[in-house]
Amino acid sequence: MTTAQVKEVPWVDAWVRWERDDDCDEGTGCIEDEDEDEELPPATESYTFTYPNPSSDTDIVLELKGFHEDSEQIWNSTGLKLWRSSHYLCQHLVNEEAELLQDENNTNLRVLEVGSGLGRCGLLAHSLSHDNAITVLTDGDTDTLKQLRQNVSNNTSANDGTITCKQLLWGEQHAKDYLSQQSGEKKHFDLILGSDLIYVQSVIQPLFETVKTLLCTHDNAKFLMAHCSRREGNEVDLSMVLDAAREEGFKYDVMVEDDDISLFSFRRKGADKET
């Protein structure tokens, strides 16, 4: 696993749920009150997931660690626990996206997970992808990134240079800054994915601005998002999400609907469906 070279800023997702002091800068927070070097307590929860690998007789096994939903850590950083929608996105990756991810003709395949949390979906996408594909797992939350990096380290080899974890705050300017810091000829992503991303209205537009900025422009580029409409603490109506997507130039297909869980595939307007 490679490590981020760009200095990260202290940030916790509680700041989008709580009233914040006006003196706190967007994207940097009240950094004088935060200790970015403070160690995260040992994780209290362990999870094991097994998935079939269509290109191998050996199953994909993911071993993740996180925190109980009633812990103090979750109060500040919701990405430190598993959320239900990740199951649906993972099943979709195995059943519908494995062929794309394993297509070695797409030698420059780049996959981005936004709001990675514990990394379940991003790690699965990486495990399903061909050897030259690049996978980037991102989160904005400082503590979540610490646990995410531990999970990636525990599920990949030390010399695997095709997967990395980076901080990514949402919004058009944050996404442009992220691109400016990347090396290599290709910086955009063919596939962006995420689950349980939206539970307050203020993050909707920044999320789709980020996806619009980072997604490739070719017809097959897409953003897969699993959304739970009854997630605890959710104050977002699904229509708000879809309206924002349309305003940012996306059309969508509903891939899965199961009670309060929906899985969407977003593409730029004008892009043709895969045949």
PDB file of C-alpha atoms in Angstrom:
ATOM      1  CA  MET A   1       0.000   0.000   0.000  1.00  0.00           C
ATOM      2  CA  THR A   2       1.304   3.439  -0.883  1.00  0.00           C
ATOM      3  CA  THR A   3       0.819   6.392   1.443  1.00  0.00           C
ATOM      4  CA  ALA A   4      -0.423   9.873   0.729  1.00  0.00           C
ATOM      5  CA  GLN A   5       2.295  12.479   0.259  1.00  0.00           C
ATOM      6  CA  VAL A   6       0.014  15.507   0.568  1.00  0.00           C
ATOM      7  CA  LYS A   7      -0.481  16.885   4.084  1.00  0.00           C
ATOM      8  CA  GLU A   8      -3.939  16.085   5.369  1.00  0.00           C
ATOM      9  CA  VAL A   9      -6.113  18.374   7.477  1.00  0.00           C
ATOM     10  CA  PRO A  10      -7.826  17.385  10.732  1.00  0.00           C
ATOM     11  CA  TRP A  11     -11.514  16.886   9.998  1.00  0.00           C
ATOM     12  CA  VAL A  12     -14.361  14.854  11.540  1.00  0.00           C
ATOM     13  CA  ASP A  13     -17.714  14.179   9.943  1.00  0.00           C
ATOM     14  CA  ALA A  14     -19.487  15.290  13.112  1.00  0.00           C
ATOM     15  CA  TRP A  15     -18.826  18.806  11.847  1.00  0.00           C
ATOM     16  CA  VAL A  16     -21.477  18.367   9.150  1.00  0.00           C
ATOM     17  CA  ARG A  17     -23.987  17.153  11.754  1.00  0.00           C
ATOM     18  CA  TRP A  18     -23.377  19.678  14.517  1.00  0.00           C
ATOM     19  CA  GLU A  19     -23.511  23.454  14.685  1.00  0.00           C
ATOM     20  CA  ARG A  20     -19.937  24.651  14.242  1.00  0.00           C
ATOM     21  CA  ASP A  21     -18.288  27.835  15.404  1.00  0.00           C
ATOM     22  CA  ASP A  22     -18.066  30.511  12.712  1.00  0.00           C
ATOM     23  CA  ASP A  23     -14.318  30.746  13.329  1.00  0.00           C
ATOM     24  CA  CYS A  24     -13.816  27.203  12.041  1.00  0.00           C
ATOM     25  CA  ASP A  25     -12.642  27.214   8.432  1.00  0.00           C
ATOM     26  CA  GLU A  26     -14.392  24.906   5.977  1.00  0.00           C
ATOM     27  CA  GLY A  27     -12.078  22.046   5.115  1.00  0.00           C
ATOM     28  CA  THR A  28      -9.665  22.703   7.980  1.00  0.00           C
ATOM     29  CA  GLY A  29     -11.902  22.915  11.020  1.00  0.00           C
ATOM     30  CA  CYS A  30     -10.856  24.134  14.459  1.00  0.00           C
ATOM     31  CA  ILE A  31      -7.488  22.510  14.077  1.00  0.00           C
ATOM     32  CA  GLU A  32      -6.083  24.139  17.174  1.00  0.00           C
ATOM     33  CA  ASP A  33      -8.463  21.955  19.221  1.00  0.00           C
ATOM     34  CA  GLU A  34      -7.695  18.760  17.326  1.00  0.00           C
ATOM     35  CA  ASP A  35      -4.687  16.478  17.734  1.00  0.00           C
ATOM     36  CA  GLU A  36      -4.219  14.862  14.351  1.00  0.00           C
ATOM     37  CA  ASP A  37      -1.431  12.652  15.721  1.00  0.00           C
ATOM     38  CA  GLU A  38      -3.529  11.187  18.536  1.00  0.00           C
ATOM     39  CA  GLU A  39      -3.771   7.441  18.172  1.00  0.00           C
ATOM     40  CA  LEU A  40      -7.125   5.815  17.542  1.00  0.00           C
ATOM     41  CA  PRO A  41      -8.108   3.345  20.307  1.00  0.00           C
ATOM     42  CA  PRO A  42      -7.997  -0.332  19.317  1.00  0.00           C
ATOM     43  CA  ALA A  43     -11.005  -1.391  17.271  1.00  0.00           C
ATOM     44  CA  THR A  44     -13.676  -3.271  19.205  1.00  0.00           C
ATOM     45  CA  GLU A  45     -15.504  -5.029  16.361  1.00  0.00           C
ATOM     46  CA  SER A  46     -14.246  -7.570  13.806  1.00  0.00           C
ATOM     47  CA  TYR A  47     -15.980  -8.552  10.575  1.00  0.00           C
ATOM     48  CA  THR A  48     -15.227 -11.264   8.032  1.00  0.00           C
ATOM     49  CA  PHE A  49     -16.718 -11.248   4.534  1.00  0.00           C
ATOM     50  CA  THR A  50     -16.288 -13.924   1.874  1.00  0.00           C
ATOM     51  CA  TYR A  51     -17.067 -13.339  -1.798  1.00  0.00           C
ATOM     52  CA  PRO A  52     -16.672 -15.524  -4.887  1.00  0.00           C
ATOM     53  CA  ASN A  53     -13.991 -14.447  -7.322  1.00  0.00           C
ATOM     54  CA  PRO A  54     -15.243 -15.068 -10.880  1.00  0.00           C
ATOM     55  CA  SER A  55     -11.675 -15.225 -12.203  1.00  0.00           C
ATOM     56  CA  SER A  56     -10.353 -17.663  -9.604  1.00  0.00           C
ATOM     57  CA  ASP A  57     -11.271 -20.785  -7.679  1.00  0.00           C
ATOM     58  CA  THR A  58     -10.172 -19.007  -4.503  1.00  0.00           C
ATOM     59  CA  ASP A  59     -12.715 -16.874  -2.684  1.00  0.00           C
ATOM     60  CA  ILE A  60     -12.026 -13.289  -1.684  1.00  0.00           C
ATOM     61  CA  VAL A  61     -11.885 -12.969   2.103  1.00  0.00           C
ATOM     62  CA  LEU A  62     -11.928  -9.552   3.754  1.00  0.00           C
ATOM     63  CA  GLU A  63     -11.070  -9.092   7.438  1.00  0.00           C
ATOM     64  CA  LEU A  64     -12.170  -5.683   8.724  1.00  0.00           C
ATOM     65  CA  LYS A  65     -12.082  -3.976  12.095  1.00  0.00           C
ATOM     66  CA  GLY A  66     -14.218  -1.108  13.339  1.00  0.00           C
ATOM     67  CA  PHE A  67     -16.214   0.133  16.299  1.00  0.00           C
ATOM     68  CA  HIS A  68     -19.570  -0.606  17.903  1.00  0.00           C
ATOM     69  CA  GLU A  69     -22.396   1.720  16.934  1.00  0.00           C
ATOM     70  CA  ASP A  70     -22.760   2.933  20.542  1.00  0.00           C
ATOM     71  CA  SER A  71     -19.091   3.828  20.957  1.00  0.00           C
ATOM     72  CA  GLU A  72     -17.743   7.328  21.462  1.00  0.00           C
ATOM     73  CA  GLN A  73     -15.764   6.973  18.229  1.00  0.00           C
ATOM     74  CA  ILE A  74     -18.948   6.570  16.156  1.00  0.00           C
ATOM     75  CA  TRP A  75     -20.403   9.684  17.753  1.00  0.00           C
ATOM     76  CA  ASN A  76     -17.631  11.687  16.075  1.00  0.00           C
ATOM     77  CA  SER A  77     -16.819   9.575  13.022  1.00  0.00           C
ATOM     78  CA  THR A  78     -19.671   7.558  11.553  1.00  0.00           C
ATOM     79  CA  GLY A  79     -17.339   5.883   9.054  1.00  0.00           C
ATOM     80  CA  LEU A  80     -15.865   3.755  11.839  1.00  0.00           C
ATOM     81  CA  LYS A  81     -18.794   1.323  11.760  1.00  0.00           C
ATOM     82  CA  LEU A  82     -20.311  -0.796   9.022  1.00  0.00           C
ATOM     83  CA  TRP A  83     -23.512   0.443   7.409  1.00  0.00           C
ATOM     84  CA  ARG A  84     -26.112  -1.720   5.703  1.00  0.00           C
ATOM     85  CA  SER A  85     -25.898  -0.387   2.159  1.00  0.00           C
ATOM     86  CA  SER A  86     -22.348  -1.666   1.728  1.00  0.00           C
ATOM     87  CA  HIS A  87     -23.713  -5.218   1.453  1.00  0.00           C
ATOM     88  CA  TYR A  88     -25.779  -4.309  -1.614  1.00  0.00           C
ATOM     89  CA  LEU A  89     -22.949  -2.499  -3.340  1.00  0.00           C
ATOM     90  CA  CYS A  90     -20.589  -5.419  -2.717  1.00  0.00           C
ATOM     91  CA  GLN A  91     -23.077  -7.912  -4.138  1.00  0.00           C
ATOM     92  CA  HIS A  92     -23.481  -5.730  -7.203  1.00  0.00           C
ATOM     93  CA  LEU A  93     -19.719  -5.528  -7.700  1.00  0.00           C
ATOM     94  CA  VAL A  94     -19.438  -9.317  -7.667  1.00  0.00           C
ATOM     95  CA  ASN A  95     -22.502 -10.017  -9.794  1.00  0.00           C
ATOM     96  CA  GLU A  96     -22.428  -7.141 -12.299  1.00  0.00           C
ATOM     97  CA  GLU A  97     -19.066  -5.343 -12.333  1.00  0.00           C
ATOM     98  CA  ALA A  98     -16.494  -8.137 -12.065  1.00  0.00           C
ATOM     99  CA  GLU A  99     -16.160  -8.504 -15.842  1.00  0.00           C
ATOM    100  CA  LEU A 100     -15.392  -4.789 -16.199  1.00  0.00           C
ATOM    101  CA  LEU A 101     -12.940  -4.813 -13.316  1.00  0.00           C
ATOM    102  CA  GLN A 102     -11.106  -7.872 -14.642  1.00  0.00           C
ATOM    103  CA  ASP A 103     -10.913  -6.749 -18.261  1.00  0.00           C
ATOM    104  CA  GLU A 104      -7.172  -6.551 -18.874  1.00  0.00           C
ATOM    105  CA  ASN A 105      -7.783  -4.723 -22.164  1.00  0.00           C
ATOM    106  CA  ASN A 106      -8.603  -1.714 -19.994  1.00  0.00           C
ATOM    107  CA  THR A 107      -5.013  -1.422 -18.825  1.00  0.00           C
ATOM    108  CA  ASN A 108      -5.474   2.024 -17.289  1.00  0.00           C
ATOM    109  CA  LEU A 109      -8.547   1.186 -15.199  1.00  0.00           C
ATOM    110  CA  ARG A 110      -8.887   3.510 -12.210  1.00  0.00           C
ATOM    111  CA  VAL A 111     -11.393   2.955  -9.392  1.00  0.00           C
ATOM    112  CA  LEU A 112     -12.231   5.454  -6.646  1.00  0.00           C
ATOM    113  CA  GLU A 113     -14.258   4.868  -3.508  1.00  0.00           C
ATOM    114  CA  VAL A 114     -15.627   7.993  -1.811  1.00  0.00           C
ATOM    115  CA  GLY A 115     -16.597   7.895   1.850  1.00  0.00           C
ATOM    116  CA  SER A 116     -14.814   4.553   2.192  1.00  0.00           C
ATOM    117  CA  GLY A 117     -15.356   4.156   5.921  1.00  0.00           C
ATOM    118  CA  LEU A 118     -13.900   0.769   6.866  1.00  0.00           C
ATOM    119  CA  GLY A 119     -13.154   0.013   3.208  1.00  0.00           C
ATOM    120  CA  ARG A 120     -15.423  -2.959   2.559  1.00  0.00           C
ATOM    121  CA  CYS A 121     -16.518  -2.003  -0.955  1.00  0.00           C
ATOM    122  CA  GLY A 122     -13.232  -0.479  -2.073  1.00  0.00           C
ATOM    123  CA  LEU A 123     -11.208  -3.479  -0.898  1.00  0.00           C
ATOM    124  CA  LEU A 124     -13.592  -5.820  -2.711  1.00  0.00           C
ATOM    125  CA  ALA A 125     -13.314  -3.781  -5.912  1.00  0.00           C
ATOM    126  CA  HIS A 126      -9.538  -3.948  -5.606  1.00  0.00           C
ATOM    127  CA  SER A 127      -9.622  -7.708  -5.079  1.00  0.00           C
ATOM    128  CA  LEU A 128     -11.858  -8.163  -8.129  1.00  0.00           C
ATOM    129  CA  SER A 129      -9.741  -5.943 -10.392  1.00  0.00           C
ATOM    130  CA  HIS A 130      -6.950  -7.023 -12.744  1.00  0.00           C
ATOM    131  CA  ASP A 131      -3.365  -6.643 -11.590  1.00  0.00           C
ATOM    132  CA  ASN A 132      -2.723  -3.287 -13.281  1.00  0.00           C
ATOM    133  CA  ALA A 133      -5.878  -1.523 -12.117  1.00  0.00           C
ATOM    134  CA  ILE A 134      -5.468   1.345  -9.658  1.00  0.00           C
ATOM    135  CA  THR A 135      -7.811   1.588  -6.669  1.00  0.00           C
ATOM    136  CA  VAL A 136      -7.984   4.653  -4.427  1.00  0.00           C
ATOM    137  CA  LEU A 137      -9.943   4.545  -1.171  1.00  0.00           C
ATOM    138  CA  THR A 138     -10.834   7.930   0.301  1.00  0.00           C
ATOM    139  CA  ASP A 139     -12.514   9.481   3.280  1.00  0.00           C
ATOM    140  CA  GLY A 140     -12.549  12.960   4.736  1.00  0.00           C
ATOM    141  CA  ASP A 141     -12.641  11.986   8.403  1.00  0.00           C
ATOM    142  CA  THR A 142      -9.269  11.880  10.156  1.00  0.00           C
ATOM    143  CA  ASP A 143     -10.030   9.002  12.547  1.00  0.00           C
ATOM    144  CA  THR A 144     -11.798   6.994   9.863  1.00  0.00           C
ATOM    145  CA  LEU A 145      -8.723   7.277   7.652  1.00  0.00           C
ATOM    146  CA  LYS A 146      -6.583   5.812  10.439  1.00  0.00           C
ATOM    147  CA  GLN A 147      -8.768   2.701  10.708  1.00  0.00           C
ATOM    148  CA  LEU A 148      -9.222   2.506   6.938  1.00  0.00           C
ATOM    149  CA  ARG A 149      -5.464   2.388   6.438  1.00  0.00           C
ATOM    150  CA  GLN A 150      -5.166  -0.371   9.023  1.00  0.00           C
ATOM    151  CA  ASN A 151      -7.843  -2.396   7.229  1.00  0.00           C
ATOM    152  CA  VAL A 152      -6.179  -1.921   3.860  1.00  0.00           C
ATOM    153  CA  SER A 153      -2.814  -2.911   5.298  1.00  0.00           C
ATOM    154  CA  ASN A 154      -4.343  -6.040   6.845  1.00  0.00           C
ATOM    155  CA  ASN A 155      -5.969  -7.114   3.569  1.00  0.00           C
ATOM    156  CA  THR A 156      -3.224  -6.367   1.027  1.00  0.00           C
ATOM    157  CA  SER A 157       0.438  -7.133   0.627  1.00  0.00           C
ATOM    158  CA  ALA A 158       3.000  -4.560   1.728  1.00  0.00           C
ATOM    159  CA  ASN A 159       4.377  -4.189  -1.806  1.00  0.00           C
ATOM    160  CA  ASP A 160       0.990  -3.693  -3.484  1.00  0.00           C
ATOM    161  CA  GLY A 161       1.376  -0.352  -5.216  1.00  0.00           C
ATOM    162  CA  THR A 162      -2.022  -0.497  -6.924  1.00  0.00           C
ATOM    163  CA  ILE A 163      -4.087   0.534  -3.890  1.00  0.00           C
ATOM    164  CA  THR A 164      -3.816   3.633  -1.743  1.00  0.00           C
ATOM    165  CA  CYS A 165      -5.779   5.597   0.863  1.00  0.00           C
ATOM    166  CA  LYS A 166      -6.106   9.363   0.701  1.00  0.00           C
ATOM    167  CA  GLN A 167      -8.091  12.114   2.316  1.00  0.00           C
ATOM    168  CA  LEU A 168     -10.747  13.574   0.045  1.00  0.00           C
ATOM    169  CA  LEU A 169     -13.080  16.291   1.237  1.00  0.00           C
ATOM    170  CA  TRP A 170     -16.096  16.887  -0.979  1.00  0.00           C
ATOM    171  CA  GLY A 171     -16.809  19.838  -3.223  1.00  0.00           C
ATOM    172  CA  GLU A 172     -15.689  21.048  -6.637  1.00  0.00           C
ATOM    173  CA  GLN A 173     -12.629  22.928  -5.393  1.00  0.00           C
ATOM    174  CA  HIS A 174     -11.511  20.077  -3.124  1.00  0.00           C
ATOM    175  CA  ALA A 175     -11.789  17.694  -6.076  1.00  0.00           C
ATOM    176  CA  LYS A 176      -9.816  20.023  -8.344  1.00  0.00           C
ATOM    177  CA  ASP A 177      -7.142  20.343  -5.666  1.00  0.00           C
ATOM    178  CA  TYR A 178      -7.008  16.563  -5.430  1.00  0.00           C
ATOM    179  CA  LEU A 179      -6.478  16.231  -9.185  1.00  0.00           C
ATOM    180  CA  SER A 180      -3.729  18.844  -9.154  1.00  0.00           C
ATOM    181  CA  GLN A 181      -1.816  16.770  -6.602  1.00  0.00           C
ATOM    182  CA  GLN A 182      -1.889  13.570  -8.652  1.00  0.00           C
ATOM    183  CA  SER A 183       0.928  12.339 -10.847  1.00  0.00           C
ATOM    184  CA  GLY A 184       0.612  10.304 -14.019  1.00  0.00           C
ATOM    185  CA  GLU A 185      -1.011  10.897 -17.364  1.00  0.00           C
ATOM    186  CA  LYS A 186      -4.458   9.651 -16.318  1.00  0.00           C
ATOM    187  CA  LYS A 187      -5.887  11.239 -13.188  1.00  0.00           C
ATOM    188  CA  HIS A 188      -9.652  10.741 -13.513  1.00  0.00           C
ATOM    189  CA  PHE A 189     -11.561   7.578 -12.627  1.00  0.00           C
ATOM    190  CA  ASP A 190     -13.519   5.094 -14.749  1.00  0.00           C
ATOM    191  CA  LEU A 191     -15.557   3.862 -11.793  1.00  0.00           C
ATOM    192  CA  ILE A 192     -16.483   5.762  -8.639  1.00  0.00           C
ATOM    193  CA  LEU A 193     -18.385   3.988  -5.909  1.00  0.00           C
ATOM    194  CA  GLY A 194     -19.745   4.639  -2.443  1.00  0.00           C
ATOM    195  CA  SER A 195     -22.354   3.478   0.052  1.00  0.00           C
ATOM    196  CA  ASP A 196     -24.257   5.179   2.873  1.00  0.00           C
ATOM    197  CA  LEU A 197     -22.830   8.529   1.862  1.00  0.00           C
ATOM    198  CA  ILE A 198     -25.714  10.928   2.394  1.00  0.00           C
ATOM    199  CA  TYR A 199     -27.613  11.574   5.600  1.00  0.00           C
ATOM    200  CA  VAL A 200     -27.570  15.385   5.840  1.00  0.00           C
ATOM    201  CA  GLN A 201     -28.649  17.748   3.079  1.00  0.00           C
ATOM    202  CA  SER A 202     -25.489  19.849   3.162  1.00  0.00           C
ATOM    203  CA  VAL A 203     -23.317  17.092   1.674  1.00  0.00           C
ATOM    204  CA  ILE A 204     -25.466  16.296  -1.363  1.00  0.00           C
ATOM    205  CA  GLN A 205     -24.252  18.975  -3.773  1.00  0.00           C
ATOM    206  CA  PRO A 206     -20.571  18.679  -2.707  1.00  0.00           C
ATOM    207  CA  LEU A 207     -20.720  14.933  -3.307  1.00  0.00           C
ATOM    208  CA  PHE A 208     -21.989  15.255  -6.869  1.00  0.00           C
ATOM    209  CA  GLU A 209     -19.602  18.131  -7.578  1.00  0.00           C
ATOM    210  CA  THR A 210     -16.789  15.815  -6.510  1.00  0.00           C
ATOM    211  CA  VAL A 211     -17.990  12.962  -8.688  1.00  0.00           C
ATOM    212  CA  LYS A 212     -18.508  15.272 -11.676  1.00  0.00           C
ATOM    213  CA  THR A 213     -14.966  16.601 -11.322  1.00  0.00           C
ATOM    214  CA  LEU A 214     -13.234  13.239 -10.846  1.00  0.00           C
ATOM    215  CA  LEU A 215     -15.202  10.924 -13.152  1.00  0.00           C
ATOM    216  CA  CYS A 216     -13.860  10.191 -16.627  1.00  0.00           C
ATOM    217  CA  THR A 217     -15.861  11.577 -19.530  1.00  0.00           C
ATOM    218  CA  HIS A 218     -16.110   8.402 -21.619  1.00  0.00           C
ATOM    219  CA  ASP A 219     -19.503   6.721 -22.009  1.00  0.00           C
ATOM    220  CA  ASN A 220     -18.795   3.766 -19.723  1.00  0.00           C
ATOM    221  CA  ALA A 221     -17.669   5.872 -16.755  1.00  0.00           C
ATOM    222  CA  LYS A 222     -20.143   5.642 -13.888  1.00  0.00           C
ATOM    223  CA  PHE A 223     -20.776   6.346 -10.237  1.00  0.00           C
ATOM    224  CA  LEU A 224     -22.324   3.492  -8.256  1.00  0.00           C
ATOM    225  CA  MET A 225     -24.028   4.599  -5.051  1.00  0.00           C
ATOM    226  CA  ALA A 226     -25.938   2.528  -2.505  1.00  0.00           C
ATOM    227  CA  HIS A 227     -28.268   4.662  -0.402  1.00  0.00           C
ATOM    228  CA  CYS A 228     -30.334   3.871   2.692  1.00  0.00           C
ATOM    229  CA  SER A 229     -33.341   6.148   3.038  1.00  0.00           C
ATOM    230  CA  ARG A 230     -33.989   5.118   6.652  1.00  0.00           C
ATOM    231  CA  ARG A 231     -30.426   5.290   7.962  1.00  0.00           C
ATOM    232  CA  GLU A 232     -30.338   6.421  11.592  1.00  0.00           C
ATOM    233  CA  GLY A 233     -30.066  10.193  11.743  1.00  0.00           C
ATOM    234  CA  ASN A 234     -30.976  10.592   8.072  1.00  0.00           C
ATOM    235  CA  GLU A 235     -32.615  13.925   7.244  1.00  0.00           C
ATOM    236  CA  VAL A 236     -32.504  13.540   3.471  1.00  0.00           C
ATOM    237  CA  ASP A 237     -35.354  12.732   1.143  1.00  0.00           C
ATOM    238  CA  LEU A 238     -34.305  10.614  -1.836  1.00  0.00           C
ATOM    239  CA  SER A 239     -35.739  13.182  -4.231  1.00  0.00           C
ATOM    240  CA  MET A 240     -33.159  15.700  -2.946  1.00  0.00           C
ATOM    241  CA  VAL A 241     -30.373  13.337  -3.965  1.00  0.00           C
ATOM    242  CA  LEU A 242     -31.714  12.643  -7.429  1.00  0.00           C
ATOM    243  CA  ASP A 243     -32.508  16.299  -8.100  1.00  0.00           C
ATOM    244  CA  ALA A 244     -28.945  17.263  -7.183  1.00  0.00           C
ATOM    245  CA  ALA A 245     -27.570  14.563  -9.462  1.00  0.00           C
ATOM    246  CA  ARG A 246     -29.596  15.885 -12.390  1.00  0.00           C
ATOM    247  CA  GLU A 247     -28.487  19.451 -11.669  1.00  0.00           C
ATOM    248  CA  GLU A 248     -24.852  18.326 -11.864  1.00  0.00           C
ATOM    249  CA  GLY A 249     -25.476  16.706 -15.253  1.00  0.00           C
ATOM    250  CA  PHE A 250     -26.126  13.072 -14.344  1.00  0.00           C
ATOM    251  CA  LYS A 251     -28.769  10.603 -15.387  1.00  0.00           C
ATOM    252  CA  TYR A 252     -29.357   7.450 -13.389  1.00  0.00           C
ATOM    253  CA  ASP A 253     -30.576   3.874 -13.467  1.00  0.00           C
ATOM    254  CA  VAL A 254     -31.931   2.049 -10.435  1.00  0.00           C
ATOM    255  CA  MET A 255     -29.977  -1.199 -10.182  1.00  0.00           C
ATOM    256  CA  VAL A 256     -31.425  -2.516  -6.909  1.00  0.00           C
ATOM    257  CA  GLU A 257     -34.422  -1.661  -4.745  1.00  0.00           C
ATOM    258  CA  ASP A 258     -34.913  -3.560  -1.499  1.00  0.00           C
ATOM    259  CA  ASP A 259     -37.112  -1.962   1.150  1.00  0.00           C
ATOM    260  CA  ASP A 260     -35.195   1.180   2.223  1.00  0.00           C
ATOM    261  CA  ILE A 261     -32.036   0.417   0.222  1.00  0.00           C
ATOM    262  CA  SER A 262     -31.507   1.651  -3.339  1.00  0.00           C
ATOM    263  CA  LEU A 263     -28.503   1.171  -5.586  1.00  0.00           C
ATOM    264  CA  PHE A 264     -28.054   3.713  -8.371  1.00  0.00           C
ATOM    265  CA  SER A 265     -25.774   3.880 -11.379  1.00  0.00           C
ATOM    266  CA  PHE A 266     -25.120   7.504 -12.351  1.00  0.00           C
ATOM    267  CA  ARG A 267     -23.680   8.491 -15.752  1.00  0.00           C
ATOM    268  CA  ARG A 268     -23.112  11.801 -17.401  1.00  0.00           C
ATOM    269  CA  LYS A 269     -26.073  12.943 -19.493  1.00  0.00           C
ATOM    270  CA  GLY A 270     -25.449  12.043 -23.111  1.00  0.00           C
ATOM    271  CA  ALA A 271     -23.448   8.932 -22.273  1.00  0.00           C
ATOM    272  CA  ASP A 272     -24.677   5.705 -23.880  1.00  0.00           C
ATOM    273  CA  LYS A 273     -25.386   2.643 -21.805  1.00  0.00           C
ATOM    274  CA  GLU A 274     -22.975  -0.267 -21.991  1.00  0.00           C
ATOM    275  CA  THR A 275     -24.005  -2.861 -24.506  1.00  0.00           C
TER     276      THR A 275
END
